[in-house]
PDB file of C-alpha atoms in Angstrom:
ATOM      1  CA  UNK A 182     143.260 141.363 167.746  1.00 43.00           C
ATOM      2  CA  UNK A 183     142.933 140.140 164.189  1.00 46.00           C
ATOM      3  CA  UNK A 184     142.545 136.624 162.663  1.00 53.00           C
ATOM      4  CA  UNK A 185     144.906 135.742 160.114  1.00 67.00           C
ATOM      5  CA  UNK A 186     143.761 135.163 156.582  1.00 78.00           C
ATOM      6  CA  UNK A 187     145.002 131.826 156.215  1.00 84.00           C
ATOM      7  CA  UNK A 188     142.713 130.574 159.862  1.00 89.00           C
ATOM      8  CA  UNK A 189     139.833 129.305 160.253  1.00 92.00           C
ATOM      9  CA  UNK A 190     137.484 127.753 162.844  1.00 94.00           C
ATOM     10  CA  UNK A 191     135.650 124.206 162.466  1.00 95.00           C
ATOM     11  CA  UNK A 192     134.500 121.367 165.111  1.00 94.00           C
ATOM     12  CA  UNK A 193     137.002 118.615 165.427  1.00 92.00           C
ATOM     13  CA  UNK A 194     134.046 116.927 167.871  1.00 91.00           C
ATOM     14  CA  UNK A 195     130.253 116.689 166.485  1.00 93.00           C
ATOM     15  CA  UNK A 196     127.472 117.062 169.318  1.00 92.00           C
ATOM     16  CA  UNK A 197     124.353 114.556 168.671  1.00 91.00           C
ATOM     17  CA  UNK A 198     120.666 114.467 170.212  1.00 91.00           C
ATOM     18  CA  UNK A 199     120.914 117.951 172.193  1.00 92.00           C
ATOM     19  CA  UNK A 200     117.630 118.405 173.426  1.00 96.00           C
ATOM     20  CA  UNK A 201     115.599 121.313 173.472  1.00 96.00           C
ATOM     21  CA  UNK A 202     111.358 121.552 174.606  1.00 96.00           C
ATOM     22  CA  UNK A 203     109.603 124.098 173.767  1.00 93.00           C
ATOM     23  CA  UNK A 204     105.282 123.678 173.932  1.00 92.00           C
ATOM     24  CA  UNK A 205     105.619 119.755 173.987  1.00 90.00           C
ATOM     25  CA  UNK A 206     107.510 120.175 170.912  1.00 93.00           C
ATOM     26  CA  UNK A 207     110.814 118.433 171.638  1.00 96.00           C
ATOM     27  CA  UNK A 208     114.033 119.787 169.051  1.00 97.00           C
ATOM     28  CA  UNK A 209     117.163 117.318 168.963  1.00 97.00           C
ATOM     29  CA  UNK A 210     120.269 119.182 167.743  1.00 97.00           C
ATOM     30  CA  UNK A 211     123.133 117.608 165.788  1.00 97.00           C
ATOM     31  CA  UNK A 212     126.621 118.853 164.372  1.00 97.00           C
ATOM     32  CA  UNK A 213     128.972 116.873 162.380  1.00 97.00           C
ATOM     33  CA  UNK A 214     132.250 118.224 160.467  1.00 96.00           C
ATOM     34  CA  UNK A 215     131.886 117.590 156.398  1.00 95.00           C
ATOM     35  CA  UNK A 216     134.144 118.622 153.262  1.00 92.00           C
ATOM     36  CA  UNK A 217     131.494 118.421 151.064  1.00 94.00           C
ATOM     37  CA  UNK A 218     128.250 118.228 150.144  1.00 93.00           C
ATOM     38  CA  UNK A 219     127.983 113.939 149.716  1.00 95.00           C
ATOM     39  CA  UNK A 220     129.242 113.767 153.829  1.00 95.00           C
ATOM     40  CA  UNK A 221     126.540 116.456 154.583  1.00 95.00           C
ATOM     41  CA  UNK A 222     123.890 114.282 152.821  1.00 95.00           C
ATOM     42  CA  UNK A 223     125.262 111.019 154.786  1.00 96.00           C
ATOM     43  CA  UNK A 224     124.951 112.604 157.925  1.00 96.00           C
ATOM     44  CA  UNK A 225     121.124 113.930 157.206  1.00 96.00           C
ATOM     45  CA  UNK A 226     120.164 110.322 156.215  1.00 95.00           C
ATOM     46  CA  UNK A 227     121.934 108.666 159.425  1.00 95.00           C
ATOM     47  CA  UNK A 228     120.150 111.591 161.601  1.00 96.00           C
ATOM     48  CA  UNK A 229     116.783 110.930 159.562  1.00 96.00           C
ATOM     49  CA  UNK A 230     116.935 107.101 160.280  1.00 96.00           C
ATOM     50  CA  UNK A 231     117.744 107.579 163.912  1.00 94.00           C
ATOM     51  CA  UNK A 232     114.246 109.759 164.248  1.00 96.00           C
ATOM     52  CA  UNK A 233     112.137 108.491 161.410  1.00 94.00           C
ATOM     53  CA  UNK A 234     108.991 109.452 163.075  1.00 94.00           C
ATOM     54  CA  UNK A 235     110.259 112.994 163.516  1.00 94.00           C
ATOM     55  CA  UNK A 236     108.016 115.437 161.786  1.00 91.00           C
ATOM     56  CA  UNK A 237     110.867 117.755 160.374  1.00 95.00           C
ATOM     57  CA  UNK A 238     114.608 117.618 159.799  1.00 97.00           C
ATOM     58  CA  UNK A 239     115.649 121.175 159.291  1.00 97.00           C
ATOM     59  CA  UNK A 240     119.344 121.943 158.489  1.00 97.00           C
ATOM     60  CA  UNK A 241     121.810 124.301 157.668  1.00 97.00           C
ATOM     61  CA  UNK A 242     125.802 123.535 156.026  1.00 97.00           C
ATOM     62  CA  UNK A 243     128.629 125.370 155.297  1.00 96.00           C
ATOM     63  CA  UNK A 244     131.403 124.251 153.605  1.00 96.00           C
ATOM     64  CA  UNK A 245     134.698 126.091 152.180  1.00 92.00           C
ATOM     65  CA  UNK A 246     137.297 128.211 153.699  1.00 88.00           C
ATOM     66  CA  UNK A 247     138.395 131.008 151.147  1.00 83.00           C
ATOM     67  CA  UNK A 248     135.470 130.379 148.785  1.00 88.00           C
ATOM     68  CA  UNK A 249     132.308 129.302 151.245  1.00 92.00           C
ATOM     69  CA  UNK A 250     129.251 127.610 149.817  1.00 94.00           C
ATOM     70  CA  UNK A 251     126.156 126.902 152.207  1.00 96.00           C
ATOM     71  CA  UNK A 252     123.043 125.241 152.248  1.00 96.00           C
ATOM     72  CA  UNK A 253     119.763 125.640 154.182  1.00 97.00           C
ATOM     73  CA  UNK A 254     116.634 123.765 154.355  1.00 96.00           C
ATOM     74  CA  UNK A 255     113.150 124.708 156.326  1.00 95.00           C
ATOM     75  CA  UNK A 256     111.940 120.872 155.343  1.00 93.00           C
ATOM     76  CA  UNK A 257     107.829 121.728 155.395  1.00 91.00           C
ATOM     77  CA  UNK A 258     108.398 124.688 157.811  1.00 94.00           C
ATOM     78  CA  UNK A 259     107.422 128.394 157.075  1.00 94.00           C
ATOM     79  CA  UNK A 260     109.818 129.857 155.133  1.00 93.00           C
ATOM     80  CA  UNK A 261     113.150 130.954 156.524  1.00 93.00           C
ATOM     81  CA  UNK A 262     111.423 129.826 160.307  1.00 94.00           C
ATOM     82  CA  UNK A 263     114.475 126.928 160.396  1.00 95.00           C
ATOM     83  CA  UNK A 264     117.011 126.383 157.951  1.00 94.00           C
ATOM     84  CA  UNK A 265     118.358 130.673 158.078  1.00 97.00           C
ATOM     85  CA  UNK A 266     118.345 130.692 162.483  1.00 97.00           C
ATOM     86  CA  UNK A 267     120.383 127.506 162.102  1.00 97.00           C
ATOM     87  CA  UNK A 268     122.592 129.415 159.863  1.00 97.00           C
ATOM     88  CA  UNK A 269     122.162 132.223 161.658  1.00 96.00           C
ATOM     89  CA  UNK A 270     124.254 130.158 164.401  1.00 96.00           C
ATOM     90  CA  UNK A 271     127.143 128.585 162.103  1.00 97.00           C
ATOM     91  CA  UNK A 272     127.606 132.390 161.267  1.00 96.00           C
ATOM     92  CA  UNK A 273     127.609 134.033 164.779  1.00 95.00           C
ATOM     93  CA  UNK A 274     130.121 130.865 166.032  1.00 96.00           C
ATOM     94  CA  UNK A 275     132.278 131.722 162.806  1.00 93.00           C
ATOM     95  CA  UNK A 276     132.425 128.037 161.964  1.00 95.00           C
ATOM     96  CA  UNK A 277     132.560 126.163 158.425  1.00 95.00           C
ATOM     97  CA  UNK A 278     132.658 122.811 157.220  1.00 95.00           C
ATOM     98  CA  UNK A 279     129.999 122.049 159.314  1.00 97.00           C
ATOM     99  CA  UNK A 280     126.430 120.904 159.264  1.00 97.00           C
ATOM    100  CA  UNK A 281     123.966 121.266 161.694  1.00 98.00           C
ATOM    101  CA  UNK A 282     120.762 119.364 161.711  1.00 97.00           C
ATOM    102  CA  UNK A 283     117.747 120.304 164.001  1.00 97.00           C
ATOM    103  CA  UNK A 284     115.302 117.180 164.436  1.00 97.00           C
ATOM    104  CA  UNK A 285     111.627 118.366 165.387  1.00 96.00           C
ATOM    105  CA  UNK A 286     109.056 116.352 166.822  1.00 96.00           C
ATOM    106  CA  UNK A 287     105.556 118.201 166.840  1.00 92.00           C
ATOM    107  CA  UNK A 288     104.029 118.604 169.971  1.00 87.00           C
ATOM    108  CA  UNK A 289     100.269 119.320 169.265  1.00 87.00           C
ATOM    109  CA  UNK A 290     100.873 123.006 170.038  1.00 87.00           C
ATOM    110  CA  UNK A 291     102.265 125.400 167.306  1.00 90.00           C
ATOM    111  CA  UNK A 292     104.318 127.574 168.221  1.00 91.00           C
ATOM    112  CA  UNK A 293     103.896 130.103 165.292  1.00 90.00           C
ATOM    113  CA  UNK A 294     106.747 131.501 162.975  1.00 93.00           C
ATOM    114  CA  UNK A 295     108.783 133.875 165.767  1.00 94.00           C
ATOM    115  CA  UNK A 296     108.361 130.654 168.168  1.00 95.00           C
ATOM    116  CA  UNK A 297     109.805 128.487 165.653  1.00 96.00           C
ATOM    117  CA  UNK A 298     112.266 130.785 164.791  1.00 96.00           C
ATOM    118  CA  UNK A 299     113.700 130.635 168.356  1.00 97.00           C
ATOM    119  CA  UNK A 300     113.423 127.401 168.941  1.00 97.00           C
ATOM    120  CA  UNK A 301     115.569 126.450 165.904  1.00 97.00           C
ATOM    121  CA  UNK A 302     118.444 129.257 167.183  1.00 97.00           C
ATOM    122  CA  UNK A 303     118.497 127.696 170.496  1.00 97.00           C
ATOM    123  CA  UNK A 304     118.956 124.296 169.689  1.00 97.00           C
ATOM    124  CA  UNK A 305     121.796 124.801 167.082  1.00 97.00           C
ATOM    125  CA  UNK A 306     122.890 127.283 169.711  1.00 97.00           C
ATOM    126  CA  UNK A 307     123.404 124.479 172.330  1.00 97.00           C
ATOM    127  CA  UNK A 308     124.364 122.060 169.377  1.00 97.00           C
ATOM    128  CA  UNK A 309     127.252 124.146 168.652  1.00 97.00           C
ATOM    129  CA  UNK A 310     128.096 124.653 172.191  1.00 96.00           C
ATOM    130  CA  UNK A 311     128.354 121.725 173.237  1.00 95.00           C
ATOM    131  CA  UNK A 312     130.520 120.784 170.354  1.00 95.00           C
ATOM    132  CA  UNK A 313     134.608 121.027 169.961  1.00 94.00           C
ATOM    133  CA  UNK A 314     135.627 124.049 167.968  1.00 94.00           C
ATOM    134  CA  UNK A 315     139.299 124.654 167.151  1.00 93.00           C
ATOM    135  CA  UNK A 316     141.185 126.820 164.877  1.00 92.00           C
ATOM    136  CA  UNK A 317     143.003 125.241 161.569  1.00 91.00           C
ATOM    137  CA  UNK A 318     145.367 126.866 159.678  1.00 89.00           C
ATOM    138  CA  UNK A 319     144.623 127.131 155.455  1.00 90.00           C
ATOM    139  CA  UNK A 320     147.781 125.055 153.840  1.00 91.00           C
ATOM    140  CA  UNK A 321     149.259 124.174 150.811  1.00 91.00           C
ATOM    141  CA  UNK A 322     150.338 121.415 149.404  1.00 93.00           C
ATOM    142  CA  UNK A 323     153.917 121.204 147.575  1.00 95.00           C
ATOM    143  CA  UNK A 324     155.362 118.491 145.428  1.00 95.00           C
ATOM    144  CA  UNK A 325     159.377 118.171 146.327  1.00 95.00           C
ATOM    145  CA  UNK A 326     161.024 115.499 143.573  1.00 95.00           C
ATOM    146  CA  UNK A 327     165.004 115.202 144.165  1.00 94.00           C
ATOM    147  CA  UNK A 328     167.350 112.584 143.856  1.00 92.00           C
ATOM    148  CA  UNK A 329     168.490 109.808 146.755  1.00 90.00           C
ATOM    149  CA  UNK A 330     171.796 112.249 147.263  1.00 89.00           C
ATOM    150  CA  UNK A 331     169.863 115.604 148.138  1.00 90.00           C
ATOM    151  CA  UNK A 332     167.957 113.576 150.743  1.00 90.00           C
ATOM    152  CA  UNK A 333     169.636 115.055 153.662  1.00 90.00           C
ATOM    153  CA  UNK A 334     169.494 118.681 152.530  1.00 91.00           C
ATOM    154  CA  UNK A 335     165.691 117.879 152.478  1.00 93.00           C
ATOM    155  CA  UNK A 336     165.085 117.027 155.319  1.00 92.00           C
ATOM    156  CA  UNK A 337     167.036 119.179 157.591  1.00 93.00           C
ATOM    157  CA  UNK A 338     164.975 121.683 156.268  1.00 93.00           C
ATOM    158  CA  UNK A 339     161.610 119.800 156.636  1.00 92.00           C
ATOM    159  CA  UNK A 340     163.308 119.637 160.228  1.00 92.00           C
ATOM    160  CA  UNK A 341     164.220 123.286 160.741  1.00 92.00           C
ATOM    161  CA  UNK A 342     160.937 124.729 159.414  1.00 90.00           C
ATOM    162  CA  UNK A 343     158.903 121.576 160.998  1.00 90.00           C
ATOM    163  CA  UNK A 344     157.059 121.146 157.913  1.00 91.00           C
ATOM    164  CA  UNK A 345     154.173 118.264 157.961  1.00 91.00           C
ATOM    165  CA  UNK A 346     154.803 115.450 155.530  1.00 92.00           C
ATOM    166  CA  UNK A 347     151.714 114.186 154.327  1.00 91.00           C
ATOM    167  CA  UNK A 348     153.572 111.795 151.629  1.00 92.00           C
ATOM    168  CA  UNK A 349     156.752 110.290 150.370  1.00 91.00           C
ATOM    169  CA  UNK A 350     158.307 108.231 148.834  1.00 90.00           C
ATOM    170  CA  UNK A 351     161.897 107.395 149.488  1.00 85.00           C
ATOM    171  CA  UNK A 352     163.730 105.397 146.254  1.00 84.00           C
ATOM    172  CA  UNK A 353     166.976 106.679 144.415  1.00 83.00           C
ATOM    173  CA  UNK A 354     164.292 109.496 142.940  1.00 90.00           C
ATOM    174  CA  UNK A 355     162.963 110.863 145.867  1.00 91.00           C
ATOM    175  CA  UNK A 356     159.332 112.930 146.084  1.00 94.00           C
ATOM    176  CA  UNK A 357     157.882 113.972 149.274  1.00 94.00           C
ATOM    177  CA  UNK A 358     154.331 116.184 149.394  1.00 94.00           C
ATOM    178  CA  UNK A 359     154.360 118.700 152.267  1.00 93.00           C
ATOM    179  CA  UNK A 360     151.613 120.876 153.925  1.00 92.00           C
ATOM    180  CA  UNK A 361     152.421 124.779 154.278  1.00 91.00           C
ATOM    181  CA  UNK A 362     150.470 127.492 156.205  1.00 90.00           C
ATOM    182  CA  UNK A 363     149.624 129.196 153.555  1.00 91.00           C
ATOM    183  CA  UNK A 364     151.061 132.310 155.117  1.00 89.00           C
ATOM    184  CA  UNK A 365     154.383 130.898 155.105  1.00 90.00           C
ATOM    185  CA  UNK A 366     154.260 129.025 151.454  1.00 92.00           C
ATOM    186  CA  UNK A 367     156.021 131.587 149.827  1.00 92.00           C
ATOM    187  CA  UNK A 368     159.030 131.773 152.036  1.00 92.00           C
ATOM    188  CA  UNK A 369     159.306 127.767 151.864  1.00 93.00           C
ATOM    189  CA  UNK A 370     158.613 127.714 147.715  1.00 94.00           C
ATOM    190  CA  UNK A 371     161.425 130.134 147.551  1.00 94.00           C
ATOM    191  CA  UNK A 372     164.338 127.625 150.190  1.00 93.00           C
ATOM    192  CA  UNK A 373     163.183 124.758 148.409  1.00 93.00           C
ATOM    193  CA  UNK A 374     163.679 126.363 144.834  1.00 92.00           C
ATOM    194  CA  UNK A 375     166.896 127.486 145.787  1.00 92.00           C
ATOM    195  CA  UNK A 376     168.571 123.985 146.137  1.00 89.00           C
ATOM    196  CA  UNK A 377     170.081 123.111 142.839  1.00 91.00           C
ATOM    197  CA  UNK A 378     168.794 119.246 142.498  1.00 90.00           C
ATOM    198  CA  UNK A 379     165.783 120.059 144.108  1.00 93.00           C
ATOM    199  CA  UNK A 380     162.467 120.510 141.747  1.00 93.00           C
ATOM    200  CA  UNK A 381     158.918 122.131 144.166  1.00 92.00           C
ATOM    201  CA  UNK A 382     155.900 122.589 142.573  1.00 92.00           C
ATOM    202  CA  UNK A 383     152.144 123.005 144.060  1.00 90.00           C
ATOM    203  CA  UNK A 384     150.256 119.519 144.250  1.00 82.00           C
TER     204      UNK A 384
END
């Protein structure tokens, strides 16, 4: 069975200080749900207060649904030994607008690159799993502006389609912004644009 185009899956609950040993190093694994670069950031300055002795905080983000950007950082270990198994994990959960943080605390025994490279897999492994995922549908916005009059034609549509309001404002000129699957936007553009009095545009 396919996904459709206009799904995707992100974590609607974050999972903080998993735990994972490995050689008397001990890896804490964190996952928060971000937008945008600025919360990523946040989050990797809260996690790097929490465990400012920590030796490394290696992390990986994705952000975007239908154009993705991503992010991922070894902080001081070999090359491509962290940041890309972290990613590695975001990938094979098929999750975005995430970032996952992996918190290392050096144990006195190194664990060499393939080590390392395992280690960080696992814990954003168990990060991941022991967050929420869920599936979210890609909408769009539309602008409605109408007249006090045309109210009720409005919204027995917004009723009959159970379209989500996300804002309005209700004065003798009228404008209400809903939120569309974007699968279905086309359908609703074209009822909406069909009711003389009624002016829909995208937000």
């Amino acid at each position: 069975m396919t996904t459709p185009d206009d799904v995707y899956k992100t974590i609607v609950r974050s999972a903080e200080g998993i735990l994972f040993k490995e050689k008397n190093s001990k890896f804490f694994g964190y996952t928060y749900y971000v937008t945008n670069e600025e919360e990523a950031k946040t989050y990797l300055e809260q996690v790097k207060k929490e465990h400012h002795s920590a030796r490394h905080w290696c992390y990986a983000y994705q952000i975007g649904t239908e154009k993705i950007s991503f992010r991922v950082n070894d902080d001081g270990e070999p090359s491509n030994s962290a940041g890309m198994p972290i990613y590695g994990q975001i990938q094979a959960f098929g999750v975005t607008n995430i970032i996952v943080i992996v918190v290392r605390y050096f144990g006195g025994v190194k664990l060499g690159v393939g080590g390392l490279i395992q280690a960080y897999k696992t814990t954003a492994q168990l990060a991941l799993e022991s967050s929420k995922i869920t599936e979210k549908t890609i909408n769009i916005e539309y602008l409605l502006s109408f007249e006090y009059k045309d109210m009720n034609k409005v919204m027995r549509i917004t009723k009959e389609k159970q379209l989500q309001i996300t804002n309005q404002q209700l004065e003798l000129s009228c404008t209400i912004t809903i939120s569309i699957r974007k699968s279905l936007a086309d359908d609703i553009f074209n009822i909406f644009d069909a009711i003389y009095g009624v002016t829909i545009k995208k937000n």
